[in-house]
Amino acid sequence: MVSEITENTETMVLPALYNGFNSSAIESVSVSEENCTVIFKNSNKEYNYTIIDKNFEQNLQNTINNGESVGKFITSSIKSENIQQINTNVQ
């Protein structure tokens, strides 16, 4: 579910936060337009990705709704390059 706020004919899309699902690896996934943030339970660090697959969020919702592994879905999405990690290491 995505929340929207409308001001002066502009629409601002708020990030959709997915958490509370049963996963041994993933704490939460936040999706906002063309980006997503994944927090893994083992590190509690945020990993940011650009969404390449336009069906990523719908597939994520289906994975959660079907009780499938979110960790496996995220790992598969990374390997298939449906999402690509954003390099945040600036030197």
XYZ file of N, CA, C and O in Angstrom:
364
model
N 0.845 -1.167 0.000
C 0.000 0.000 0.000
C 0.894 1.234 0.000
O 1.839 1.332 0.738
N 0.598 2.199 -0.859
C 1.372 3.419 -0.961
C 0.487 4.591 -0.568
O -0.632 4.718 -1.044
N 0.990 5.422 0.314
C 0.248 6.607 0.745
C 0.606 7.783 -0.147
O 1.738 7.912 -0.586
N -0.361 8.630 -0.417
C -0.109 9.803 -1.235
C -0.586 11.056 -0.515
O -1.589 11.048 0.175
N 0.165 12.148 -0.695
C -0.226 13.442 -0.170
C -0.293 14.387 -1.371
O 0.641 14.465 -2.155
N -1.410 15.079 -1.514
C -1.567 15.997 -2.634
C -1.539 17.422 -2.120
O -2.297 17.791 -1.237
N -0.632 18.220 -2.692
C -0.524 19.631 -2.345
C -0.315 20.418 -3.627
O 0.562 20.101 -4.413
N -1.097 21.445 -3.823
C -0.928 22.329 -4.971
C -0.754 21.567 -6.282
O 0.160 21.810 -7.040
N -1.605 20.628 -6.539
C -1.642 19.785 -7.743
C -0.423 18.889 -7.916
O -0.282 18.239 -8.930
N 0.482 18.861 -6.952
C 1.614 17.941 -6.999
C 1.315 16.771 -6.077
O 0.766 16.929 -5.007
N 1.692 15.574 -6.525
C 1.483 14.388 -5.709
C 2.830 13.893 -5.210
O 3.753 13.677 -5.985
N 2.914 13.723 -3.896
C 4.131 13.199 -3.289
C 3.841 11.774 -2.835
O 2.907 11.550 -2.062
N 4.602 10.832 -3.334
C 4.404 9.435 -2.964
C 5.311 9.115 -1.789
O 6.527 9.299 -1.861
N 4.705 8.661 -0.705
C 5.471 8.284 0.480
C 5.981 6.860 0.316
O 5.357 6.046 -0.359
N 7.122 6.536 0.928
C 7.646 5.174 0.824
C 6.683 4.156 1.422
O 6.017 4.421 2.421
N 6.615 2.999 0.790
C 5.842 1.878 1.329
C 6.799 1.057 2.181
O 7.870 0.667 1.713
N 6.436 0.818 3.425
C 7.278 0.050 4.336
C 6.671 -1.325 4.534
O 5.504 -1.452 4.908
N 7.468 -2.348 4.257
C 7.043 -3.734 4.456
C 7.870 -4.304 5.608
O 9.091 -4.354 5.532
N 7.181 -4.695 6.675
C 7.848 -5.338 7.808
C 6.820 -6.220 8.506
O 5.672 -6.289 8.101
N 7.245 -6.898 9.526
C 6.333 -7.763 10.263
C 6.077 -9.097 9.583
O 5.272 -9.886 10.047
N 6.766 -9.356 8.478
C 6.635 -10.647 7.811
C 7.617 -11.629 8.444
O 8.560 -11.231 9.130
N 7.388 -12.897 8.239
C 8.235 -13.929 8.817
C 9.475 -14.124 7.949
O 9.380 -14.626 6.838
N 10.611 -13.683 8.435
C 11.864 -13.837 7.707
C 13.008 -13.951 8.695
O 13.084 -13.181 9.651
N 13.900 -14.885 8.432
C 15.077 -15.022 9.291
C 16.194 -14.077 8.856
O 17.132 -13.838 9.607
N 16.096 -13.502 7.652
C 17.178 -12.673 7.125
C 16.827 -11.193 6.990
O 17.683 -10.338 7.177
N 15.575 -10.887 6.642
C 15.189 -9.519 6.317
C 14.349 -8.918 7.436
O 13.348 -9.491 7.843
N 14.759 -7.751 7.917
C 14.001 -7.020 8.937
C 12.867 -6.230 8.292
O 11.728 -6.270 8.754
N 13.200 -5.476 7.219
C 12.180 -4.677 6.543
C 12.645 -4.296 5.145
O 13.840 -4.336 4.838
N 11.666 -3.911 4.314
C 11.932 -3.410 2.972
C 11.079 -2.163 2.788
O 9.879 -2.185 3.056
N 11.705 -1.089 2.365
C 11.006 0.158 2.091
C 11.133 0.448 0.601
O 12.243 0.391 0.047
N 10.005 0.736 -0.063
C 10.009 0.995 -1.500
C 9.483 2.407 -1.730
O 8.423 2.773 -1.247
N 10.257 3.182 -2.493
C 9.872 4.550 -2.823
C 10.239 4.820 -4.276
O 11.420 4.907 -4.611
N 9.228 4.935 -5.114
C 9.389 5.203 -6.534
C 10.380 4.229 -7.165
O 10.067 3.069 -7.316
N 11.593 4.668 -7.496
C 12.545 3.810 -8.202
C 13.626 3.230 -7.290
O 14.621 2.678 -7.779
N 13.454 3.360 -5.983
C 14.465 2.876 -5.042
C 13.840 2.025 -3.952
O 12.658 2.162 -3.648
N 14.665 1.166 -3.381
C 14.224 0.417 -2.208
C 15.373 0.319 -1.221
O 16.540 0.404 -1.593
N 15.004 0.191 0.033
C 15.971 0.046 1.113
C 15.657 -1.258 1.833
O 14.509 -1.501 2.201
N 16.687 -2.081 2.004
C 16.533 -3.369 2.682
C 17.359 -3.322 3.957
O 18.517 -2.913 3.941
N 16.730 -3.716 5.056
C 17.457 -3.845 6.321
C 17.509 -5.330 6.659
O 16.468 -5.978 6.801
N 18.732 -5.856 6.734
C 18.945 -7.261 7.069
C 19.052 -7.403 8.577
O 19.619 -6.550 9.260
N 18.499 -8.483 9.108
C 18.496 -8.703 10.560
C 19.898 -8.884 11.127
O 20.177 -8.466 12.246
N 20.804 -9.505 10.372
C 22.123 -9.815 10.917
C 23.018 -8.592 11.071
O 24.004 -8.641 11.784
N 22.687 -7.481 10.409
C 23.552 -6.313 10.517
C 22.822 -5.041 10.920
O 23.456 -4.088 11.358
N 21.507 -5.003 10.731
C 20.691 -3.812 10.990
C 21.168 -2.600 10.196
O 20.842 -1.471 10.520
N 21.976 -2.838 9.147
C 22.417 -1.763 8.271
C 21.439 -1.636 7.122
O 20.810 -2.598 6.717
N 21.311 -0.423 6.601
C 20.454 -0.176 5.453
C 21.247 -0.361 4.169
O 22.359 0.152 4.046
N 20.665 -1.087 3.234
C 21.253 -1.260 1.913
C 20.268 -0.681 0.904
O 19.099 -1.062 0.882
N 20.751 0.241 0.081
C 19.893 0.935 -0.864
C 20.082 0.375 -2.271
O 21.216 0.123 -2.695
N 18.968 0.234 -2.958
C 18.968 -0.347 -4.298
C 18.123 0.507 -5.236
O 17.131 1.109 -4.821
N 18.517 0.519 -6.500
C 17.698 1.072 -7.565
C 16.851 -0.063 -8.105
O 17.367 -1.158 -8.369
N 15.560 0.193 -8.285
C 14.656 -0.833 -8.801
C 14.695 -0.795 -10.322
O 14.389 0.230 -10.935
N 15.079 -1.918 -10.930
C 15.150 -2.043 -12.378
C 13.849 -2.657 -12.914
O 13.310 -2.210 -13.925
N 13.357 -3.675 -12.233
C 12.146 -4.396 -12.639
C 10.910 -3.620 -12.207
O 10.675 -3.432 -11.018
N 10.104 -3.183 -13.168
C 8.917 -2.392 -12.845
C 7.893 -3.175 -12.028
O 7.012 -2.590 -11.404
N 8.003 -4.503 -11.995
C 7.079 -5.340 -11.229
C 7.627 -5.724 -9.853
O 7.026 -6.536 -9.153
N 8.750 -5.139 -9.472
C 9.414 -5.528 -8.225
C 8.487 -5.416 -7.014
O 8.358 -6.350 -6.226
N 7.840 -4.262 -6.857
C 7.017 -4.066 -5.653
C 5.821 -5.020 -5.634
O 5.493 -5.587 -4.598
N 5.183 -5.226 -6.778
C 4.057 -6.164 -6.837
C 4.533 -7.582 -6.515
O 3.861 -8.320 -5.787
N 5.705 -7.956 -7.040
C 6.256 -9.287 -6.755
C 6.624 -9.426 -5.285
O 6.446 -10.499 -4.687
N 7.115 -8.349 -4.676
C 7.412 -8.350 -3.238
C 6.125 -8.556 -2.443
O 6.082 -9.377 -1.517
N 5.080 -7.817 -2.803
C 3.790 -7.971 -2.119
C 3.270 -9.399 -2.258
O 2.778 -9.983 -1.284
N 3.369 -9.974 -3.447
C 2.915 -11.352 -3.676
C 3.713 -12.333 -2.831
O 3.152 -13.271 -2.266
N 5.020 -12.112 -2.738
C 5.886 -12.977 -1.932
C 5.442 -12.957 -0.477
O 5.314 -14.007 0.163
N 5.189 -11.765 0.056
C 4.759 -11.627 1.452
C 3.375 -12.241 1.646
O 3.150 -13.015 2.585
N 2.442 -11.923 0.757
C 1.069 -12.429 0.870
C 0.991 -13.946 0.780
O 0.137 -14.567 1.409
N 1.892 -14.546 -0.001
C 1.900 -15.998 -0.172
C 2.719 -16.711 0.898
O 2.857 -17.935 0.864
N 3.291 -15.947 1.838
C 4.082 -16.546 2.907
C 5.396 -17.137 2.430
O 5.978 -17.997 3.084
N 5.879 -16.649 1.283
C 7.142 -17.141 0.733
C 8.311 -16.392 1.367
O 8.139 -15.383 2.044
N 9.508 -16.867 1.111
C 10.708 -16.293 1.703
C 11.052 -14.936 1.093
O 11.366 -14.843 -0.099
N 11.012 -13.893 1.915
C 11.372 -12.555 1.460
C 12.882 -12.488 1.217
O 13.335 -11.861 0.252
N 13.665 -13.143 2.055
C 15.114 -13.173 1.873
C 15.496 -13.799 0.539
O 16.365 -13.291 -0.178
N 14.844 -14.901 0.208
C 15.110 -15.566 -1.067
C 14.700 -14.665 -2.230
O 15.409 -14.571 -3.236
N 13.561 -13.974 -2.091
C 13.105 -13.059 -3.135
C 14.107 -11.925 -3.344
O 14.453 -11.587 -4.479
N 14.587 -11.308 -2.256
C 15.548 -10.201 -2.355
C 16.854 -10.699 -2.972
O 17.408 -10.063 -3.883
N 17.347 -11.841 -2.501
C 18.593 -12.402 -3.039
C 18.453 -12.698 -4.528
O 19.344 -12.373 -5.322
N 17.336 -13.282 -4.917
C 17.077 -13.574 -6.327
C 16.986 -12.287 -7.139
O 17.500 -12.218 -8.268
N 16.357 -11.255 -6.577
C 16.235 -9.971 -7.270
C 17.598 -9.328 -7.496
O 17.840 -8.713 -8.533
N 18.499 -9.469 -6.530
C 19.852 -8.933 -6.664
C 20.613 -9.708 -7.736
O 21.227 -9.120 -8.634
N 20.568 -11.034 -7.663
C 21.297 -11.873 -8.624
C 20.776 -11.696 -10.046
O 21.544 -11.729 -10.998
N 19.468 -11.498 -10.187
C 18.855 -11.313 -11.509
C 18.959 -9.867 -11.991
O 18.476 -9.541 -13.067
N 19.552 -9.016 -11.154
C 19.710 -7.593 -11.433
C 18.374 -6.880 -11.624
O 18.270 -5.922 -12.375
N 17.338 -7.373 -10.912
C 16.058 -6.668 -10.879
C 16.140 -5.460 -9.963
O 15.359 -4.517 -10.089
N 17.077 -5.510 -9.015
C 17.451 -4.364 -8.196
C 18.976 -4.316 -8.194
O 19.631 -5.353 -8.253
N 19.523 -3.105 -8.159
C 20.977 -2.957 -8.158
C 21.394 -2.051 -7.005
O 20.809 -0.973 -6.814
N 22.398 -2.512 -6.261
C 22.827 -1.763 -5.090
C 23.398 -0.409 -5.492
O 24.141 -0.292 -6.459
N 23.017 0.608 -4.738
C 23.533 1.956 -4.933
C 24.784 2.083 -4.086
O 24.755 1.855 -2.886
N 25.880 2.440 -4.726
C 27.147 2.590 -4.014
C 27.117 3.902 -3.238
O 27.078 4.977 -3.818
N 27.113 3.779 -1.920
C 27.074 4.970 -1.069
C 28.419 5.276 -0.445
O 28.531 6.185 0.377
N 29.469 4.548 -0.847
C 30.810 4.783 -0.321
C 31.455 5.906 -1.125
O 31.897 5.709 -2.243
N 31.491 7.092 -0.556
C 32.100 8.246 -1.222
C 33.424 8.530 -0.543
O 33.499 8.635 0.667
N 34.471 8.674 -1.378
C 35.788 8.918 -0.807
C 36.258 10.302 -1.167
O 35.934 10.884 -2.115
